[in-house]
């Protein structure tokens, strides 16, 4: 375990469903991130939270809605997704600046049917 | 805007031979550079980083990387490859922004295959 826990590990959902991904870290980090990993594409930064405040939204469609209730928890709420949204969703955390690098969770493999 | 290029989708090396995985970057200002490794169905694991100082950086599992400012490169190397090194490797860059949470920009990844 890396110290960053993501649940569920696998999720299959229909295009009309609503589901949520959860990320939890107890490393004392102040920043948390959502990345999308699709085959043969670079990791795409989706959202950045710093001390619970969203500091970056990388032009992500509104069908993805993040929530960060405290520095230890991060959620990604999903609704009316498309098949092209199927991917591995990775959560990461870091101390405030990138100089320390990130700690990643194992990811949630999402399949939209 | 910052970017990372990993020009090889796949690198194959015989076990025991040296390996190199290439990475070039583009960033405004001084770069922070990272290498991560990903095993199947797992998240990314930190290998090493360059922040400042010596151009040759040593990291986990016997890996090292050389920062070359003039060529804007940060190639990953290992003197003697192991079959267990087979995985997906990502190079990443961030620019110093004076503080605050920064999003790392990643390359597409390079599949490293070590043949017995």
PDB file of C-alpha atoms in Angstrom:
ATOM      1  CA  UNK A   1       0.000   0.000   0.000  1.00  0.00           C
ATOM      2  CA  UNK A   2       1.251   3.441  -0.892  1.00  0.00           C
ATOM      3  CA  UNK A   3      -0.764   5.393   1.669  1.00  0.00           C
ATOM      4  CA  UNK A   4      -3.287   6.522  -0.952  1.00  0.00           C
ATOM      5  CA  UNK A   5      -6.361   4.271  -1.111  1.00  0.00           C
ATOM      6  CA  UNK A   6      -8.869   4.300  -3.947  1.00  0.00           C
ATOM      7  CA  UNK A   7     -12.240   2.582  -3.976  1.00  0.00           C
ATOM      8  CA  UNK A   8     -13.710   0.812  -5.766  1.00  0.00           C
ATOM      9  CA  UNK A   9     -10.911  -0.887  -7.736  1.00  0.00           C
ATOM     10  CA  UNK A  10     -13.282  -1.716 -10.590  1.00  0.00           C
ATOM     11  CA  UNK A  11     -16.564  -0.116 -11.635  1.00  0.00           C
ATOM     12  CA  UNK A  12     -18.947  -0.887 -14.483  1.00  0.00           C
ATOM     13  CA  UNK A  13     -21.719   1.636 -15.009  1.00  0.00           C
ATOM     14  CA  UNK A  14     -24.384   2.418 -17.561  1.00  0.00           C
ATOM     15  CA  UNK A  15     -24.517   5.773 -19.268  1.00  0.00           C
ATOM     16  CA  UNK A  16     -27.511   6.878 -17.185  1.00  0.00           C
ATOM     17  CA  UNK A  17     -26.065   5.836 -13.803  1.00  0.00           C
ATOM     18  CA  UNK A  18     -24.619   8.024 -11.079  1.00  0.00           C
ATOM     19  CA  UNK A  19     -21.609   6.734  -9.169  1.00  0.00           C
ATOM     20  CA  UNK A  20     -18.732   8.107  -7.131  1.00  0.00           C
ATOM     21  CA  UNK A  21     -15.042   7.292  -6.863  1.00  0.00           C
ATOM     22  CA  UNK A  22     -13.333   7.746  -3.524  1.00  0.00           C
ATOM     23  CA  UNK A  23      -9.736   8.550  -2.646  1.00  0.00           C
ATOM     24  CA  UNK A  24      -8.280   8.703   0.855  1.00  0.00           C
ATOM     25  CA  UNK A  25      -4.798   9.557   2.115  1.00  0.00           C
ATOM     26  CA  UNK A  26      -3.375   9.748   5.611  1.00  0.00           C
ATOM     27  CA  UNK A  27       0.093  10.959   4.663  1.00  0.00           C
ATOM     28  CA  UNK A  28      -0.483  14.491   5.907  1.00  0.00           C
ATOM     29  CA  UNK A  29      -0.402  15.830   2.353  1.00  0.00           C
ATOM     30  CA  UNK A  30      -2.133  19.081   1.493  1.00  0.00           C
ATOM     31  CA  UNK A  31      -2.721  18.605  -2.223  1.00  0.00           C
ATOM     32  CA  UNK A  32      -4.770  15.972  -4.029  1.00  0.00           C
ATOM     33  CA  UNK A  33      -5.209  15.273  -7.725  1.00  0.00           C
ATOM     34  CA  UNK A  34      -7.368  13.320 -10.148  1.00  0.00           C
ATOM     35  CA  UNK A  35      -5.758  11.939 -13.322  1.00  0.00           C
ATOM     36  CA  UNK A  36      -7.310   9.994 -16.199  1.00  0.00           C
ATOM     37  CA  UNK A  37      -5.228   7.277 -17.854  1.00  0.00           C
ATOM     38  CA  UNK A  38      -6.334   6.005 -21.251  1.00  0.00           C
ATOM     39  CA  UNK A  39      -4.460   3.512 -23.394  1.00  0.00           C
ATOM     40  CA  UNK A  40      -1.602   5.000 -25.449  1.00  0.00           C
ATOM     41  CA  UNK A  41      -2.260   8.540 -24.230  1.00  0.00           C
ATOM     42  CA  UNK A  42      -0.444  10.669 -21.668  1.00  0.00           C
ATOM     43  CA  UNK A  43      -1.927  10.862 -18.215  1.00  0.00           C
ATOM     44  CA  UNK A  44      -4.462  13.676 -18.245  1.00  0.00           C
ATOM     45  CA  UNK A  45      -4.603  15.951 -15.226  1.00  0.00           C
ATOM     46  CA  UNK A  46      -8.258  16.554 -14.400  1.00  0.00           C
ATOM     47  CA  UNK A  47      -8.450  18.397 -11.075  1.00  0.00           C
ATOM     48  CA  UNK A  48      -6.122  19.799  -8.436  1.00  0.00           C
ATOM     49  CA  UNK A  49      -7.089  20.549  -4.853  1.00  0.00           C
ATOM     50  CA  UNK A  50      -4.847  22.434  -2.469  1.00  0.00           C
ATOM     51  CA  UNK A  51      -5.950  22.682   1.166  1.00  0.00           C
ATOM     52  CA  UNK A  52      -9.466  21.605   0.083  1.00  0.00           C
ATOM     53  CA  UNK A  53      -9.726  24.380  -2.507  1.00  0.00           C
ATOM     54  CA  UNK A  54      -9.895  23.548  -6.193  1.00  0.00           C
ATOM     55  CA  UNK A  55      -6.977  25.260  -7.887  1.00  0.00           C
ATOM     56  CA  UNK A  56      -7.169  23.669 -11.314  1.00  0.00           C
ATOM     57  CA  UNK A  57      -9.898  22.289 -13.543  1.00  0.00           C
ATOM     58  CA  UNK A  58      -8.296  21.146 -16.752  1.00  0.00           C
ATOM     59  CA  UNK A  59     -11.300  21.695 -19.046  1.00  0.00           C
ATOM     60  CA  UNK A  60     -13.029  18.591 -17.746  1.00  0.00           C
ATOM     61  CA  UNK A  61     -16.644  17.980 -18.868  1.00  0.00           C
ATOM     62  CA  UNK A  62     -19.290  18.757 -16.271  1.00  0.00           C
ATOM     63  CA  UNK A  63     -20.339  15.091 -16.118  1.00  0.00           C
ATOM     64  CA  UNK A  64     -17.291  14.754 -13.829  1.00  0.00           C
ATOM     65  CA  UNK A  65     -17.773  16.575 -10.546  1.00  0.00           C
ATOM     66  CA  UNK A  66     -15.042  16.573  -7.888  1.00  0.00           C
ATOM     67  CA  UNK A  67     -15.500  17.066  -4.170  1.00  0.00           C
ATOM     68  CA  UNK A  68     -12.851  17.567  -1.494  1.00  0.00           C
ATOM     69  CA  UNK A  69     -14.445  17.781   1.975  1.00  0.00           C
ATOM     70  CA  UNK A  70     -11.065  17.810   3.760  1.00  0.00           C
ATOM     71  CA  UNK A  71      -7.385  17.401   2.964  1.00  0.00           C
ATOM     72  CA  UNK A  72      -7.558  13.625   3.403  1.00  0.00           C
ATOM     73  CA  UNK A  73     -10.497  12.763   1.140  1.00  0.00           C
ATOM     74  CA  UNK A  74     -11.265  13.351  -2.497  1.00  0.00           C
ATOM     75  CA  UNK A  75     -14.273  12.192  -4.485  1.00  0.00           C
ATOM     76  CA  UNK A  76     -15.096  12.122  -8.172  1.00  0.00           C
ATOM     77  CA  UNK A  77     -18.848  12.069  -8.823  1.00  0.00           C
ATOM     78  CA  UNK A  78     -19.860  10.627 -12.169  1.00  0.00           C
ATOM     79  CA  UNK A  79     -23.132  11.031 -14.072  1.00  0.00           C
ATOM     80  CA  UNK A  80     -24.330  10.465 -17.628  1.00  0.00           C
ATOM     81  CA  UNK A  81     -20.921   9.274 -18.766  1.00  0.00           C
ATOM     82  CA  UNK A  82     -19.973   8.251 -22.296  1.00  0.00           C
ATOM     83  CA  UNK A  83     -18.198   5.060 -23.398  1.00  0.00           C
ATOM     84  CA  UNK A  84     -15.068   7.131 -24.183  1.00  0.00           C
ATOM     85  CA  UNK A  85     -14.863   7.946 -20.474  1.00  0.00           C
ATOM     86  CA  UNK A  86     -13.833   4.351 -19.812  1.00  0.00           C
ATOM     87  CA  UNK A  87     -10.313   4.535 -18.372  1.00  0.00           C
ATOM     88  CA  UNK A  88      -8.192   4.091 -15.272  1.00  0.00           C
ATOM     89  CA  UNK A  89      -8.791   6.992 -12.878  1.00  0.00           C
ATOM     90  CA  UNK A  90      -5.851   7.699 -10.635  1.00  0.00           C
ATOM     91  CA  UNK A  91      -5.787   9.738  -7.469  1.00  0.00           C
ATOM     92  CA  UNK A  92      -2.543  11.226  -6.160  1.00  0.00           C
ATOM     93  CA  UNK A  93      -1.462  13.372  -3.254  1.00  0.00           C
ATOM     94  CA  UNK A  94       1.572  15.490  -2.452  1.00  0.00           C
ATOM     95  CA  UNK A  95       2.866  17.943   0.086  1.00  0.00           C
ATOM     96  CA  UNK A  96       2.015  21.404  -1.145  1.00  0.00           C
ATOM     97  CA  UNK A  97       4.491  21.671  -3.998  1.00  0.00           C
ATOM     98  CA  UNK A  98       5.451  19.275  -6.768  1.00  0.00           C
ATOM     99  CA  UNK A  99       9.076  19.315  -5.639  1.00  0.00           C
ATOM    100  CA  UNK A 100       8.282  16.358  -3.391  1.00  0.00           C
ATOM    101  CA  UNK A 101       6.629  14.312  -6.129  1.00  0.00           C
ATOM    102  CA  UNK A 102       3.342  12.514  -5.924  1.00  0.00           C
ATOM    103  CA  UNK A 103       2.071   9.396  -4.186  1.00  0.00           C
ATOM    104  CA  UNK A 104      -0.459   7.571  -6.342  1.00  0.00           C
ATOM    105  CA  UNK A 105      -3.275   5.232  -5.471  1.00  0.00           C
ATOM    106  CA  UNK A 106      -3.819   1.998  -7.405  1.00  0.00           C
ATOM    107  CA  UNK A 107      -6.634   3.507  -9.430  1.00  0.00           C
ATOM    108  CA  UNK A 108     -10.246   2.705 -10.303  1.00  0.00           C
ATOM    109  CA  UNK A 109     -10.782   0.891 -13.581  1.00  0.00           C
ATOM    110  CA  UNK A 110     -14.004   2.398 -14.957  1.00  0.00           C
ATOM    111  CA  UNK A 111     -15.995   0.822 -17.778  1.00  0.00           C
ATOM    112  CA  UNK A 112     -18.982   2.689 -19.185  1.00  0.00           C
ATOM    113  CA  UNK A 113     -21.459   0.472 -21.062  1.00  0.00           C
TER     114      UNK A 113
ATOM    115  CA  UNK B   1       2.784  25.386 -21.332  1.00  0.00           C
ATOM    116  CA  UNK B   2       4.954  22.428 -20.379  1.00  0.00           C
ATOM    117  CA  UNK B   3       5.277  19.136 -22.220  1.00  0.00           C
ATOM    118  CA  UNK B   4       7.094  15.822 -22.122  1.00  0.00           C
ATOM    119  CA  UNK B   5       8.033  13.584 -25.022  1.00  0.00           C
ATOM    120  CA  UNK B   6       8.872   9.906 -24.717  1.00  0.00           C
ATOM    121  CA  UNK B   7       9.789   9.047 -28.309  1.00  0.00           C
ATOM    122  CA  UNK B   8       9.688   5.253 -27.917  1.00  0.00           C
ATOM    123  CA  UNK B   9       6.462   3.380 -27.266  1.00  0.00           C
ATOM    124  CA  UNK B  10       8.462   0.251 -26.483  1.00  0.00           C
ATOM    125  CA  UNK B  11      12.038  -0.613 -25.588  1.00  0.00           C
ATOM    126  CA  UNK B  12      13.303  -4.205 -25.624  1.00  0.00           C
ATOM    127  CA  UNK B  13      16.518  -5.183 -23.893  1.00  0.00           C
ATOM    128  CA  UNK B  14      18.087  -8.513 -23.081  1.00  0.00           C
ATOM    129  CA  UNK B  15      18.465  -9.347 -19.393  1.00  0.00           C
ATOM    130  CA  UNK B  16      21.843  -8.243 -18.071  1.00  0.00           C
ATOM    131  CA  UNK B  17      22.317  -5.561 -20.719  1.00  0.00           C
ATOM    132  CA  UNK B  18      22.206  -1.820 -19.994  1.00  0.00           C
ATOM    133  CA  UNK B  19      18.938  -0.026 -20.680  1.00  0.00           C
ATOM    134  CA  UNK B  20      17.983   3.535 -21.579  1.00  0.00           C
ATOM    135  CA  UNK B  21      14.477   5.014 -21.710  1.00  0.00           C
ATOM    136  CA  UNK B  22      14.424   8.420 -23.355  1.00  0.00           C
ATOM    137  CA  UNK B  23      12.648  11.576 -22.228  1.00  0.00           C
ATOM    138  CA  UNK B  24      12.784  15.170 -23.431  1.00  0.00           C
ATOM    139  CA  UNK B  25      10.873  18.056 -21.958  1.00  0.00           C
ATOM    140  CA  UNK B  26       9.781  21.610 -22.581  1.00  0.00           C
ATOM    141  CA  UNK B  27       9.091  24.030 -19.730  1.00  0.00           C
ATOM    142  CA  UNK B  28       9.411  27.709 -18.913  1.00  0.00           C
ATOM    143  CA  UNK B  29      11.844  28.217 -16.099  1.00  0.00           C
ATOM    144  CA  UNK B  30      13.716  25.622 -14.081  1.00  0.00           C
ATOM    145  CA  UNK B  31      12.249  22.134 -14.360  1.00  0.00           C
ATOM    146  CA  UNK B  32      11.445  19.544 -11.747  1.00  0.00           C
ATOM    147  CA  UNK B  33      11.783  16.145 -13.460  1.00  0.00           C
ATOM    148  CA  UNK B  34      10.482  12.779 -12.344  1.00  0.00           C
ATOM    149  CA  UNK B  35      10.379   9.146 -13.399  1.00  0.00           C
ATOM    150  CA  UNK B  36       7.585   6.828 -12.354  1.00  0.00           C
ATOM    151  CA  UNK B  37       6.993   3.125 -13.019  1.00  0.00           C
ATOM    152  CA  UNK B  38       3.635   1.390 -13.391  1.00  0.00           C
ATOM    153  CA  UNK B  39       3.059  -2.345 -13.085  1.00  0.00           C
ATOM    154  CA  UNK B  40      -0.144  -3.921 -14.494  1.00  0.00           C
ATOM    155  CA  UNK B  41      -3.324  -2.855 -12.706  1.00  0.00           C
ATOM    156  CA  UNK B  42      -1.394  -0.664 -10.301  1.00  0.00           C
ATOM    157  CA  UNK B  43      -0.874   3.039  -9.770  1.00  0.00           C
ATOM    158  CA  UNK B  44       2.365   4.824 -10.531  1.00  0.00           C
ATOM    159  CA  UNK B  45       5.344   4.369  -8.233  1.00  0.00           C
ATOM    160  CA  UNK B  46       8.018   7.027  -7.766  1.00  0.00           C
ATOM    161  CA  UNK B  47      11.503   6.079  -9.017  1.00  0.00           C
ATOM    162  CA  UNK B  48      13.584   9.239  -8.856  1.00  0.00           C
ATOM    163  CA  UNK B  49      13.566  12.998  -9.308  1.00  0.00           C
ATOM    164  CA  UNK B  50      15.793  15.885 -10.325  1.00  0.00           C
ATOM    165  CA  UNK B  51      15.286  19.191  -8.561  1.00  0.00           C
ATOM    166  CA  UNK B  52      18.720  20.813  -8.531  1.00  0.00           C
ATOM    167  CA  UNK B  53      22.347  19.871  -8.024  1.00  0.00           C
ATOM    168  CA  UNK B  54      24.169  16.931  -9.600  1.00  0.00           C
ATOM    169  CA  UNK B  55      23.005  16.079 -13.088  1.00  0.00           C
ATOM    170  CA  UNK B  56      23.153  12.343 -12.370  1.00  0.00           C
ATOM    171  CA  UNK B  57      20.356  11.273 -10.077  1.00  0.00           C
ATOM    172  CA  UNK B  58      20.163   7.860  -8.453  1.00  0.00           C
ATOM    173  CA  UNK B  59      16.851   6.281  -7.521  1.00  0.00           C
ATOM    174  CA  UNK B  60      15.073   3.084  -6.557  1.00  0.00           C
ATOM    175  CA  UNK B  61      15.861  -0.437  -7.852  1.00  0.00           C
ATOM    176  CA  UNK B  62      19.246   0.571  -9.287  1.00  0.00           C
ATOM    177  CA  UNK B  63      17.838   3.126 -11.736  1.00  0.00           C
ATOM    178  CA  UNK B  64      19.476   6.465 -12.452  1.00  0.00           C
ATOM    179  CA  UNK B  65      18.762   9.393 -14.739  1.00  0.00           C
ATOM    180  CA  UNK B  66      20.889  12.096 -16.269  1.00  0.00           C
ATOM    181  CA  UNK B  67      19.668  15.669 -16.548  1.00  0.00           C
ATOM    182  CA  UNK B  68      20.992  17.471 -19.627  1.00  0.00           C
ATOM    183  CA  UNK B  69      19.900  21.087 -19.713  1.00  0.00           C
ATOM    184  CA  UNK B  70      21.272  21.901 -23.160  1.00  0.00           C
ATOM    185  CA  UNK B  71      19.452  18.950 -24.723  1.00  0.00           C
ATOM    186  CA  UNK B  72      16.400  19.312 -22.429  1.00  0.00           C
ATOM    187  CA  UNK B  73      16.592  15.603 -21.727  1.00  0.00           C
ATOM    188  CA  UNK B  74      16.222  13.381 -18.696  1.00  0.00           C
ATOM    189  CA  UNK B  75      16.929   9.812 -19.843  1.00  0.00           C
ATOM    190  CA  UNK B  76      16.404   6.887 -17.482  1.00  0.00           C
ATOM    191  CA  UNK B  77      19.190   4.314 -17.284  1.00  0.00           C
ATOM    192  CA  UNK B  78      20.185   1.101 -15.575  1.00  0.00           C
ATOM    193  CA  UNK B  79      23.528  -0.690 -16.012  1.00  0.00           C
ATOM    194  CA  UNK B  80      22.126  -4.232 -15.952  1.00  0.00           C
ATOM    195  CA  UNK B  81      18.465  -4.981 -16.698  1.00  0.00           C
ATOM    196  CA  UNK B  82      16.357  -7.525 -14.816  1.00  0.00           C
ATOM    197  CA  UNK B  83      13.265  -9.312 -16.121  1.00  0.00           C
ATOM    198  CA  UNK B  84      11.387  -7.791 -13.172  1.00  0.00           C
ATOM    199  CA  UNK B  85      12.107  -4.311 -14.590  1.00  0.00           C
ATOM    200  CA  UNK B  86       9.538  -4.982 -17.321  1.00  0.00           C
ATOM    201  CA  UNK B  87       6.819  -2.347 -16.822  1.00  0.00           C
ATOM    202  CA  UNK B  88       5.469   0.966 -18.125  1.00  0.00           C
ATOM    203  CA  UNK B  89       7.694   3.964 -17.400  1.00  0.00           C
ATOM    204  CA  UNK B  90       6.556   7.581 -17.282  1.00  0.00           C
ATOM    205  CA  UNK B  91       8.600  10.744 -17.371  1.00  0.00           C
ATOM    206  CA  UNK B  92       7.034  13.876 -15.849  1.00  0.00           C
ATOM    207  CA  UNK B  93       7.871  17.558 -15.527  1.00  0.00           C
ATOM    208  CA  UNK B  94       6.743  20.501 -13.479  1.00  0.00           C
ATOM    209  CA  UNK B  95       7.989  24.070 -13.466  1.00  0.00           C
ATOM    210  CA  UNK B  96       8.851  25.856 -10.269  1.00  0.00           C
ATOM    211  CA  UNK B  97       6.025  28.225  -9.543  1.00  0.00           C
ATOM    212  CA  UNK B  98       7.067  29.656  -6.215  1.00  0.00           C
ATOM    213  CA  UNK B  99       4.803  27.434  -4.195  1.00  0.00           C
ATOM    214  CA  UNK B 100       1.311  26.045  -4.382  1.00  0.00           C
ATOM    215  CA  UNK B 101       0.131  22.692  -5.636  1.00  0.00           C
ATOM    216  CA  UNK B 102       1.355  21.995  -9.149  1.00  0.00           C
ATOM    217  CA  UNK B 103       0.064  19.483 -11.637  1.00  0.00           C
ATOM    218  CA  UNK B 104       2.769  17.286 -13.102  1.00  0.00           C
ATOM    219  CA  UNK B 105       2.715  16.857 -16.881  1.00  0.00           C
ATOM    220  CA  UNK B 106       3.393  13.287 -17.945  1.00  0.00           C
ATOM    221  CA  UNK B 107       4.620  11.708 -21.140  1.00  0.00           C
ATOM    222  CA  UNK B 108       2.744   8.893 -22.910  1.00  0.00           C
ATOM    223  CA  UNK B 109       4.835   6.242 -21.265  1.00  0.00           C
ATOM    224  CA  UNK B 110       7.334   3.690 -22.581  1.00  0.00           C
ATOM    225  CA  UNK B 111       6.841  -0.044 -22.266  1.00  0.00           C
ATOM    226  CA  UNK B 112      10.103  -1.595 -21.162  1.00  0.00           C
ATOM    227  CA  UNK B 113      10.404  -5.292 -21.995  1.00  0.00           C
ATOM    228  CA  UNK B 114      13.330  -7.231 -20.603  1.00  0.00           C
ATOM    229  CA  UNK B 115      13.878 -10.521 -22.413  1.00  0.00           C
ATOM    230  CA  UNK B 116      15.363 -13.483 -20.520  1.00  0.00           C
TER     231      UNK B 116
END
